[in-house]
Amino acid sequence: MRARELSGWRRGLVEFWYFGIKNARACLFVGLFFIAMMAIPRAGIGGMPRYDVLLAVALLIQFWMVCSKLETMDELKAICLFHMVGFALEAFKVSGSIRSWSYPDFGYTKILDVPLFAGFMYAAVGSYVVQAWRLFDLRIRHHPPYWMAATVAILIYANFFTHHYIGDYRWYLAACALALYFRTSVVYRPLDRDRQMPLMLGFVLIGFFVWLAENVGTFWGVWRYPNQLGAWSLVHVSKWSSWSLMVIMTFTIVANLKHVKTRIHVADKGWHTGWRRGPTGSAG
């Protein structure tokens, strides 16, 4: 039976299957990296510390994905940016005056007490977003003005640093993001028909799965929060909100770096007008 002939529960099952397959494909880097994280013993391999082995594995995965055309050079550039953004945050969070978490093991490739592989954990989120964007043929409807989205993304990133000094404003930023994206929806194609969901729901769901992955990482002792130094415990659920905000920031970067203006409905002045035409006359 051809896809277009499917209907009812059969179509639902088939589309759900393809949705899962494409998500698994988008998680290729994430999956391989976390398999390595769980498989590599804490003592390392062949005298090479675990953190250094993880860095080598992450680099090899990226090299393989680019060479095999599973990842484009533009996507690699975006992932490198996420790596730098993530490493800067890590260096601040593990610094002596903050100590939000720590990397307890030795590694030759640790800089400022942060193993270089750590940036790939943020890059993994970016890798999923850029891969899913292509595989699902994502289109964004009613995207807010870019300067507003960029401002919120910058404030979200800044709050990860400043909340140690002037208070945590994550819930105010979450409210701003909700107001900004409440009309925004993501159109995706799991099989042969377009489906649609609120973009904010996507942010929250991705944030939840990143929180689950963080529990895996801390369980295996790759890094630890202060309350996990004696014995492992579940990562506090508040981190779910932090990761959801980080996903919003990641999405904003991807939306600009992938130059998707021809597929995004951006409002003109007043924010409630029709399609804005780009230089080619296409909807932008």
PDB file of C-alpha atoms in Angstrom:
ATOM      1  CA  MET A   1       0.000   0.000   0.000  1.00  0.00           C
ATOM      2  CA  ARG A   2       1.336   3.398  -0.979  1.00  0.00           C
ATOM      3  CA  ALA A   3       1.757   6.101   1.656  1.00  0.00           C
ATOM      4  CA  ARG A   4      -0.896   8.361   0.127  1.00  0.00           C
ATOM      5  CA  GLU A   5      -3.428   5.535   0.293  1.00  0.00           C
ATOM      6  CA  LEU A   6      -3.030   5.082   4.042  1.00  0.00           C
ATOM      7  CA  SER A   7      -5.776   6.368   6.314  1.00  0.00           C
ATOM      8  CA  GLY A   8      -7.064   6.136   9.858  1.00  0.00           C
ATOM      9  CA  TRP A   9      -5.071   4.241  12.472  1.00  0.00           C
ATOM     10  CA  ARG A  10      -2.820   2.655   9.844  1.00  0.00           C
ATOM     11  CA  ARG A  11      -1.593   6.066   8.719  1.00  0.00           C
ATOM     12  CA  GLY A  12      -1.154   7.090  12.340  1.00  0.00           C
ATOM     13  CA  LEU A  13       1.022   4.064  13.085  1.00  0.00           C
ATOM     14  CA  VAL A  14       3.111   4.432   9.938  1.00  0.00           C
ATOM     15  CA  GLU A  15       3.675   8.141  10.481  1.00  0.00           C
ATOM     16  CA  PHE A  16       4.570   7.516  14.120  1.00  0.00           C
ATOM     17  CA  TRP A  17       7.092   4.883  12.974  1.00  0.00           C
ATOM     18  CA  TYR A  18       8.704   7.269  10.490  1.00  0.00           C
ATOM     19  CA  PHE A  19       8.659  10.032  13.102  1.00  0.00           C
ATOM     20  CA  GLY A  20      10.635   7.755  15.415  1.00  0.00           C
ATOM     21  CA  ILE A  21      13.060   6.691  12.676  1.00  0.00           C
ATOM     22  CA  LYS A  22      13.808  10.278  11.674  1.00  0.00           C
ATOM     23  CA  ASN A  23      14.245  11.330  15.283  1.00  0.00           C
ATOM     24  CA  ALA A  24      16.654   8.439  15.823  1.00  0.00           C
ATOM     25  CA  ARG A  25      18.568   9.536  12.735  1.00  0.00           C
ATOM     26  CA  ALA A  26      18.674  13.130  14.011  1.00  0.00           C
ATOM     27  CA  CYS A  27      20.026  11.785  17.321  1.00  0.00           C
ATOM     28  CA  LEU A  28      22.862   9.908  15.612  1.00  0.00           C
ATOM     29  CA  PHE A  29      25.647  11.987  17.146  1.00  0.00           C
ATOM     30  CA  VAL A  30      23.878  12.125  20.497  1.00  0.00           C
ATOM     31  CA  GLY A  31      23.312   8.372  20.556  1.00  0.00           C
ATOM     32  CA  LEU A  32      26.828   7.389  19.552  1.00  0.00           C
ATOM     33  CA  PHE A  33      28.371   9.848  22.003  1.00  0.00           C
ATOM     34  CA  PHE A  34      26.288   8.610  24.919  1.00  0.00           C
ATOM     35  CA  ILE A  35      27.013   4.974  24.059  1.00  0.00           C
ATOM     36  CA  ALA A  36      30.702   5.875  24.277  1.00  0.00           C
ATOM     37  CA  MET A  37      30.091   7.684  27.559  1.00  0.00           C
ATOM     38  CA  MET A  38      28.553   4.558  29.066  1.00  0.00           C
ATOM     39  CA  ALA A  39      30.952   2.055  27.472  1.00  0.00           C
ATOM     40  CA  ILE A  40      34.295   3.690  28.268  1.00  0.00           C
ATOM     41  CA  PRO A  41      35.435   2.698  31.770  1.00  0.00           C
ATOM     42  CA  ARG A  42      36.284   5.380  34.284  1.00  0.00           C
ATOM     43  CA  ALA A  43      39.922   4.254  34.233  1.00  0.00           C
ATOM     44  CA  GLY A  44      40.090   4.997  30.518  1.00  0.00           C
ATOM     45  CA  ILE A  45      41.469   2.804  27.758  1.00  0.00           C
ATOM     46  CA  GLY A  46      45.087   1.775  27.294  1.00  0.00           C
ATOM     47  CA  GLY A  47      46.332   4.312  29.811  1.00  0.00           C
ATOM     48  CA  MET A  48      44.402   7.122  28.099  1.00  0.00           C
ATOM     49  CA  PRO A  49      42.071   8.915  30.570  1.00  0.00           C
ATOM     50  CA  ARG A  50      38.336   8.628  29.981  1.00  0.00           C
ATOM     51  CA  TYR A  51      37.879  12.337  29.260  1.00  0.00           C
ATOM     52  CA  ASP A  52      40.541  12.232  26.549  1.00  0.00           C
ATOM     53  CA  VAL A  53      39.035   9.093  25.017  1.00  0.00           C
ATOM     54  CA  LEU A  54      35.623  10.789  24.922  1.00  0.00           C
ATOM     55  CA  LEU A  55      37.127  13.774  23.132  1.00  0.00           C
ATOM     56  CA  ALA A  56      38.750  11.497  20.559  1.00  0.00           C
ATOM     57  CA  VAL A  57      35.469   9.613  20.063  1.00  0.00           C
ATOM     58  CA  ALA A  58      33.485  12.847  19.600  1.00  0.00           C
ATOM     59  CA  LEU A  59      35.976  14.099  17.005  1.00  0.00           C
ATOM     60  CA  LEU A  60      35.911  10.771  15.161  1.00  0.00           C
ATOM     61  CA  ILE A  61      32.109  10.744  15.080  1.00  0.00           C
ATOM     62  CA  GLN A  62      32.049  14.263  13.661  1.00  0.00           C
ATOM     63  CA  PHE A  63      34.718  13.416  11.082  1.00  0.00           C
ATOM     64  CA  TRP A  64      32.806  10.302  10.002  1.00  0.00           C
ATOM     65  CA  MET A  65      29.479  12.132   9.743  1.00  0.00           C
ATOM     66  CA  VAL A  66      30.964  14.856   7.528  1.00  0.00           C
ATOM     67  CA  CYS A  67      32.905  12.418   5.317  1.00  0.00           C
ATOM     68  CA  SER A  68      29.855  10.206   4.867  1.00  0.00           C
ATOM     69  CA  LYS A  69      27.664  13.228   3.989  1.00  0.00           C
ATOM     70  CA  LEU A  70      25.457  12.635   7.028  1.00  0.00           C
ATOM     71  CA  GLU A  71      26.332  16.155   8.101  1.00  0.00           C
ATOM     72  CA  THR A  72      27.051  19.181   5.953  1.00  0.00           C
ATOM     73  CA  MET A  73      29.941  21.583   6.452  1.00  0.00           C
ATOM     74  CA  ASP A  74      27.470  24.352   7.338  1.00  0.00           C
ATOM     75  CA  GLU A  75      25.991  22.123  10.028  1.00  0.00           C
ATOM     76  CA  LEU A  76      29.486  21.362  11.312  1.00  0.00           C
ATOM     77  CA  LYS A  77      30.196  25.090  11.595  1.00  0.00           C
ATOM     78  CA  ALA A  78      27.025  25.548  13.625  1.00  0.00           C
ATOM     79  CA  ILE A  79      28.010  22.664  15.903  1.00  0.00           C
ATOM     80  CA  CYS A  80      31.462  24.200  16.436  1.00  0.00           C
ATOM     81  CA  LEU A  81      29.741  27.400  17.540  1.00  0.00           C
ATOM     82  CA  PHE A  82      27.633  25.446  20.040  1.00  0.00           C
ATOM     83  CA  HIS A  83      30.803  23.800  21.298  1.00  0.00           C
ATOM     84  CA  MET A  84      32.384  27.199  22.018  1.00  0.00           C
ATOM     85  CA  VAL A  85      29.227  28.576  23.627  1.00  0.00           C
ATOM     86  CA  GLY A  86      28.944  25.470  25.793  1.00  0.00           C
ATOM     87  CA  PHE A  87      32.607  25.446  26.792  1.00  0.00           C
ATOM     88  CA  ALA A  88      32.457  29.079  27.924  1.00  0.00           C
ATOM     89  CA  LEU A  89      29.471  28.257  30.137  1.00  0.00           C
ATOM     90  CA  GLU A  90      31.188  25.146  31.490  1.00  0.00           C
ATOM     91  CA  ALA A  91      34.370  27.040  32.358  1.00  0.00           C
ATOM     92  CA  PHE A  92      32.336  29.542  34.355  1.00  0.00           C
ATOM     93  CA  LYS A  93      30.171  26.944  36.113  1.00  0.00           C
ATOM     94  CA  VAL A  94      33.089  24.806  37.344  1.00  0.00           C
ATOM     95  CA  SER A  95      35.264  27.753  38.391  1.00  0.00           C
ATOM     96  CA  GLY A  96      36.359  27.932  42.010  1.00  0.00           C
ATOM     97  CA  SER A  97      33.920  30.663  42.999  1.00  0.00           C
ATOM     98  CA  ILE A  98      30.870  28.950  41.442  1.00  0.00           C
ATOM     99  CA  ARG A  99      31.277  25.161  41.530  1.00  0.00           C
ATOM    100  CA  SER A 100      27.819  24.386  40.145  1.00  0.00           C
ATOM    101  CA  TRP A 101      29.204  20.996  39.094  1.00  0.00           C
ATOM    102  CA  SER A 102      32.581  19.375  38.595  1.00  0.00           C
ATOM    103  CA  TYR A 103      34.536  16.895  36.480  1.00  0.00           C
ATOM    104  CA  PRO A 104      36.259  14.788  39.128  1.00  0.00           C
ATOM    105  CA  ASP A 105      38.561  12.669  36.951  1.00  0.00           C
ATOM    106  CA  PHE A 106      41.953  13.466  35.482  1.00  0.00           C
ATOM    107  CA  GLY A 107      42.360  14.348  31.821  1.00  0.00           C
ATOM    108  CA  TYR A 108      45.188  15.705  29.698  1.00  0.00           C
ATOM    109  CA  THR A 109      42.695  17.715  27.671  1.00  0.00           C
ATOM    110  CA  LYS A 110      41.175  19.607  30.598  1.00  0.00           C
ATOM    111  CA  ILE A 111      41.342  23.394  30.338  1.00  0.00           C
ATOM    112  CA  LEU A 112      40.148  25.543  33.244  1.00  0.00           C
ATOM    113  CA  ASP A 113      39.027  22.297  34.922  1.00  0.00           C
ATOM    114  CA  VAL A 114      36.754  21.525  31.965  1.00  0.00           C
ATOM    115  CA  PRO A 115      37.505  18.539  29.694  1.00  0.00           C
ATOM    116  CA  LEU A 116      37.317  19.617  26.068  1.00  0.00           C
ATOM    117  CA  PHE A 117      34.771  16.922  25.270  1.00  0.00           C
ATOM    118  CA  ALA A 118      32.234  18.776  27.471  1.00  0.00           C
ATOM    119  CA  GLY A 119      31.487  21.283  24.730  1.00  0.00           C
ATOM    120  CA  PHE A 120      30.257  18.416  22.580  1.00  0.00           C
ATOM    121  CA  MET A 121      27.412  17.803  25.012  1.00  0.00           C
ATOM    122  CA  TYR A 122      26.023  21.213  24.058  1.00  0.00           C
ATOM    123  CA  ALA A 123      26.973  20.597  20.446  1.00  0.00           C
ATOM    124  CA  ALA A 124      24.931  17.381  20.641  1.00  0.00           C
ATOM    125  CA  VAL A 125      21.798  19.445  21.252  1.00  0.00           C
ATOM    126  CA  GLY A 126      22.684  21.672  18.321  1.00  0.00           C
ATOM    127  CA  SER A 127      23.399  18.610  16.172  1.00  0.00           C
ATOM    128  CA  TYR A 128      19.928  17.227  16.885  1.00  0.00           C
ATOM    129  CA  VAL A 129      18.241  20.515  15.996  1.00  0.00           C
ATOM    130  CA  VAL A 130      20.097  20.996  12.698  1.00  0.00           C
ATOM    131  CA  GLN A 131      19.608  17.357  11.681  1.00  0.00           C
ATOM    132  CA  ALA A 132      15.913  17.347  12.589  1.00  0.00           C
ATOM    133  CA  TRP A 133      15.415  20.609  10.684  1.00  0.00           C
ATOM    134  CA  ARG A 134      16.620  18.958   7.488  1.00  0.00           C
ATOM    135  CA  LEU A 135      15.174  15.479   7.957  1.00  0.00           C
ATOM    136  CA  PHE A 136      11.680  16.699   8.876  1.00  0.00           C
ATOM    137  CA  ASP A 137      11.731  19.557   6.348  1.00  0.00           C
ATOM    138  CA  LEU A 138      10.845  21.946   9.173  1.00  0.00           C
ATOM    139  CA  ARG A 139       9.045  25.197   8.473  1.00  0.00           C
ATOM    140  CA  ILE A 140       8.187  27.751  11.116  1.00  0.00           C
ATOM    141  CA  ARG A 141       4.932  29.691  11.025  1.00  0.00           C
ATOM    142  CA  HIS A 142       4.394  33.033  12.748  1.00  0.00           C
ATOM    143  CA  HIS A 143       7.976  33.372  13.878  1.00  0.00           C
ATOM    144  CA  PRO A 144       8.428  36.548  15.964  1.00  0.00           C
ATOM    145  CA  PRO A 145      10.681  39.354  14.699  1.00  0.00           C
ATOM    146  CA  TYR A 146      14.280  38.201  14.662  1.00  0.00           C
ATOM    147  CA  TRP A 147      15.570  40.963  16.900  1.00  0.00           C
ATOM    148  CA  MET A 148      13.098  39.966  19.613  1.00  0.00           C
ATOM    149  CA  ALA A 149      14.033  36.298  19.359  1.00  0.00           C
ATOM    150  CA  ALA A 150      17.744  37.150  19.448  1.00  0.00           C
ATOM    151  CA  THR A 151      17.297  39.431  22.460  1.00  0.00           C
ATOM    152  CA  VAL A 152      15.519  36.726  24.454  1.00  0.00           C
ATOM    153  CA  ALA A 153      18.166  34.161  23.469  1.00  0.00           C
ATOM    154  CA  ILE A 154      20.994  36.455  24.599  1.00  0.00           C
ATOM    155  CA  LEU A 155      19.245  37.173  27.903  1.00  0.00           C
ATOM    156  CA  ILE A 156      18.711  33.452  28.471  1.00  0.00           C
ATOM    157  CA  TYR A 157      22.404  32.772  27.966  1.00  0.00           C
ATOM    158  CA  ALA A 158      23.402  35.719  30.144  1.00  0.00           C
ATOM    159  CA  ASN A 159      21.131  34.539  32.963  1.00  0.00           C
ATOM    160  CA  PHE A 160      23.138  31.323  33.269  1.00  0.00           C
ATOM    161  CA  PHE A 161      26.027  33.543  34.360  1.00  0.00           C
ATOM    162  CA  THR A 162      24.368  36.456  36.120  1.00  0.00           C
ATOM    163  CA  HIS A 163      21.956  34.519  38.346  1.00  0.00           C
ATOM    164  CA  HIS A 164      24.881  33.812  40.659  1.00  0.00           C
ATOM    165  CA  TYR A 165      25.138  37.538  41.355  1.00  0.00           C
ATOM    166  CA  ILE A 166      21.854  39.356  40.713  1.00  0.00           C
ATOM    167  CA  GLY A 167      19.198  36.658  41.051  1.00  0.00           C
ATOM    168  CA  ASP A 168      17.687  33.995  38.812  1.00  0.00           C
ATOM    169  CA  TYR A 169      15.288  35.417  36.234  1.00  0.00           C
ATOM    170  CA  ARG A 170      14.660  32.185  34.316  1.00  0.00           C
ATOM    171  CA  TRP A 171      10.904  32.213  34.954  1.00  0.00           C
ATOM    172  CA  TYR A 172      10.603  35.804  33.781  1.00  0.00           C
ATOM    173  CA  LEU A 173      12.550  34.840  30.659  1.00  0.00           C
ATOM    174  CA  ALA A 174      10.371  31.762  30.224  1.00  0.00           C
ATOM    175  CA  ALA A 175       7.284  33.998  30.394  1.00  0.00           C
ATOM    176  CA  CYS A 176       8.820  36.314  27.789  1.00  0.00           C
ATOM    177  CA  ALA A 177       9.568  33.344  25.545  1.00  0.00           C
ATOM    178  CA  LEU A 178       6.029  32.032  25.960  1.00  0.00           C
ATOM    179  CA  ALA A 179       4.574  35.410  25.025  1.00  0.00           C
ATOM    180  CA  LEU A 180       6.969  35.668  22.083  1.00  0.00           C
ATOM    181  CA  TYR A 181       6.295  32.215  20.653  1.00  0.00           C
ATOM    182  CA  PHE A 182       2.684  31.606  21.689  1.00  0.00           C
ATOM    183  CA  ARG A 183       1.492  31.952  18.073  1.00  0.00           C
ATOM    184  CA  THR A 184       4.486  30.137  16.598  1.00  0.00           C
ATOM    185  CA  SER A 185       4.094  26.626  15.260  1.00  0.00           C
ATOM    186  CA  VAL A 186       6.477  24.189  13.628  1.00  0.00           C
ATOM    187  CA  VAL A 187       5.375  22.380  10.472  1.00  0.00           C
ATOM    188  CA  TYR A 188       7.132  19.065   9.927  1.00  0.00           C
ATOM    189  CA  ARG A 189       6.771  16.095   7.629  1.00  0.00           C
ATOM    190  CA  PRO A 190       7.218  12.628   9.154  1.00  0.00           C
ATOM    191  CA  LEU A 191       6.104  10.863   5.961  1.00  0.00           C
ATOM    192  CA  ASP A 192       4.300  12.525   3.053  1.00  0.00           C
ATOM    193  CA  ARG A 193       1.982  14.987   4.786  1.00  0.00           C
ATOM    194  CA  ASP A 194       2.647  18.096   6.818  1.00  0.00           C
ATOM    195  CA  ARG A 195       1.922  17.975  10.532  1.00  0.00           C
ATOM    196  CA  GLN A 196       1.979  20.864  12.969  1.00  0.00           C
ATOM    197  CA  MET A 197       2.653  21.448  16.661  1.00  0.00           C
ATOM    198  CA  PRO A 198       3.275  24.485  18.897  1.00  0.00           C
ATOM    199  CA  LEU A 199       6.948  25.393  18.847  1.00  0.00           C
ATOM    200  CA  MET A 200       7.024  25.951  22.616  1.00  0.00           C
ATOM    201  CA  LEU A 201       5.896  22.347  23.119  1.00  0.00           C
ATOM    202  CA  GLY A 202       8.868  21.238  21.059  1.00  0.00           C
ATOM    203  CA  PHE A 203      11.230  23.275  23.253  1.00  0.00           C
ATOM    204  CA  VAL A 204       9.849  21.689  26.418  1.00  0.00           C
ATOM    205  CA  LEU A 205       9.956  18.136  25.042  1.00  0.00           C
ATOM    206  CA  ILE A 206      13.546  18.430  23.835  1.00  0.00           C
ATOM    207  CA  GLY A 207      14.503  19.965  27.181  1.00  0.00           C
ATOM    208  CA  PHE A 208      12.963  16.968  28.953  1.00  0.00           C
ATOM    209  CA  PHE A 209      14.987  14.449  26.944  1.00  0.00           C
ATOM    210  CA  VAL A 210      18.193  16.426  27.517  1.00  0.00           C
ATOM    211  CA  TRP A 211      17.408  16.314  31.246  1.00  0.00           C
ATOM    212  CA  LEU A 212      17.078  12.530  30.997  1.00  0.00           C
ATOM    213  CA  ALA A 213      20.433  12.373  29.192  1.00  0.00           C
ATOM    214  CA  GLU A 214      21.977  14.492  31.950  1.00  0.00           C
ATOM    215  CA  ASN A 215      20.828  11.923  34.492  1.00  0.00           C
ATOM    216  CA  VAL A 216      22.594   9.247  32.473  1.00  0.00           C
ATOM    217  CA  GLY A 217      25.811  11.266  32.383  1.00  0.00           C
ATOM    218  CA  THR A 218      25.839  11.928  36.117  1.00  0.00           C
ATOM    219  CA  PHE A 219      24.897   8.331  36.917  1.00  0.00           C
ATOM    220  CA  TRP A 220      28.024   7.164  35.096  1.00  0.00           C
ATOM    221  CA  GLY A 221      30.071   9.750  36.953  1.00  0.00           C
ATOM    222  CA  VAL A 222      31.211  11.715  33.916  1.00  0.00           C
ATOM    223  CA  TRP A 223      30.377  14.861  35.854  1.00  0.00           C
ATOM    224  CA  ARG A 224      28.724  15.421  39.212  1.00  0.00           C
ATOM    225  CA  TYR A 225      26.631  18.013  40.976  1.00  0.00           C
ATOM    226  CA  PRO A 226      27.616  18.836  44.573  1.00  0.00           C
ATOM    227  CA  ASN A 227      24.733  16.763  45.990  1.00  0.00           C
ATOM    228  CA  GLN A 228      25.909  13.743  43.978  1.00  0.00           C
ATOM    229  CA  LEU A 229      29.478  13.558  45.291  1.00  0.00           C
ATOM    230  CA  GLY A 230      28.657  11.076  48.070  1.00  0.00           C
ATOM    231  CA  ALA A 231      26.065   9.021  46.206  1.00  0.00           C
ATOM    232  CA  TRP A 232      24.190   9.517  42.953  1.00  0.00           C
ATOM    233  CA  SER A 233      20.755  11.095  43.074  1.00  0.00           C
ATOM    234  CA  LEU A 234      18.358  12.258  40.403  1.00  0.00           C
ATOM    235  CA  VAL A 235      19.251  15.574  38.803  1.00  0.00           C
ATOM    236  CA  HIS A 236      16.865  18.171  40.187  1.00  0.00           C
ATOM    237  CA  VAL A 237      13.831  18.630  37.975  1.00  0.00           C
ATOM    238  CA  SER A 238      14.503  22.391  37.836  1.00  0.00           C
ATOM    239  CA  LYS A 239      17.282  21.559  35.355  1.00  0.00           C
ATOM    240  CA  TRP A 240      14.514  20.624  32.918  1.00  0.00           C
ATOM    241  CA  SER A 241      13.533  24.285  32.737  1.00  0.00           C
ATOM    242  CA  SER A 242      17.173  25.300  32.282  1.00  0.00           C
ATOM    243  CA  TRP A 243      17.597  22.909  29.388  1.00  0.00           C
ATOM    244  CA  SER A 244      14.323  24.018  27.779  1.00  0.00           C
ATOM    245  CA  LEU A 245      15.616  27.584  27.844  1.00  0.00           C
ATOM    246  CA  MET A 246      18.915  26.412  26.392  1.00  0.00           C
ATOM    247  CA  VAL A 247      16.979  24.730  23.577  1.00  0.00           C
ATOM    248  CA  ILE A 248      15.279  28.064  22.799  1.00  0.00           C
ATOM    249  CA  MET A 249      18.708  29.668  22.535  1.00  0.00           C
ATOM    250  CA  THR A 250      19.934  26.799  20.352  1.00  0.00           C
ATOM    251  CA  PHE A 251      16.927  27.065  18.063  1.00  0.00           C
ATOM    252  CA  THR A 252      17.495  30.799  17.634  1.00  0.00           C
ATOM    253  CA  ILE A 253      21.098  30.232  16.575  1.00  0.00           C
ATOM    254  CA  VAL A 254      20.156  27.461  14.151  1.00  0.00           C
ATOM    255  CA  ALA A 255      17.335  29.504  12.627  1.00  0.00           C
ATOM    256  CA  ASN A 256      19.811  32.226  11.717  1.00  0.00           C
ATOM    257  CA  LEU A 257      22.847  30.122  10.771  1.00  0.00           C
ATOM    258  CA  LYS A 258      20.849  27.895   8.437  1.00  0.00           C
ATOM    259  CA  HIS A 259      19.472  30.961   6.634  1.00  0.00           C
ATOM    260  CA  VAL A 260      15.902  29.735   6.701  1.00  0.00           C
ATOM    261  CA  LYS A 261      14.209  33.070   6.072  1.00  0.00           C
ATOM    262  CA  THR A 262      12.515  31.702   2.969  1.00  0.00           C
ATOM    263  CA  ARG A 263      10.651  29.204   5.167  1.00  0.00           C
ATOM    264  CA  ILE A 264       9.783  31.373   8.136  1.00  0.00           C
ATOM    265  CA  HIS A 265       6.712  33.519   8.491  1.00  0.00           C
ATOM    266  CA  VAL A 266       8.101  36.715  10.024  1.00  0.00           C
ATOM    267  CA  ALA A 267       5.639  39.430  10.938  1.00  0.00           C
ATOM    268  CA  ASP A 268       6.060  42.977   9.695  1.00  0.00           C
ATOM    269  CA  LYS A 269       5.381  46.055  11.823  1.00  0.00           C
ATOM    270  CA  GLY A 270       2.513  45.386  14.121  1.00  0.00           C
ATOM    271  CA  TRP A 271       3.459  41.661  14.180  1.00  0.00           C
ATOM    272  CA  HIS A 272       0.032  40.600  12.932  1.00  0.00           C
ATOM    273  CA  THR A 273       0.344  41.312   9.224  1.00  0.00           C
ATOM    274  CA  GLY A 274       0.805  38.862   6.388  1.00  0.00           C
ATOM    275  CA  TRP A 275       3.812  37.305   4.708  1.00  0.00           C
ATOM    276  CA  ARG A 276       6.901  39.458   4.346  1.00  0.00           C
ATOM    277  CA  ARG A 277       8.517  39.068   0.958  1.00  0.00           C
ATOM    278  CA  GLY A 278      12.240  38.457   0.695  1.00  0.00           C
ATOM    279  CA  PRO A 279      14.458  39.765  -2.082  1.00  0.00           C
ATOM    280  CA  THR A 280      13.514  36.812  -4.274  1.00  0.00           C
ATOM    281  CA  GLY A 281       9.804  37.305  -3.713  1.00  0.00           C
ATOM    282  CA  SER A 282       9.526  34.171  -1.597  1.00  0.00           C
ATOM    283  CA  ALA A 283       7.912  34.167   1.785  1.00  0.00           C
ATOM    284  CA  GLY A 284      10.457  35.080   4.406  1.00  0.00           C
TER     285      GLY A 284
END
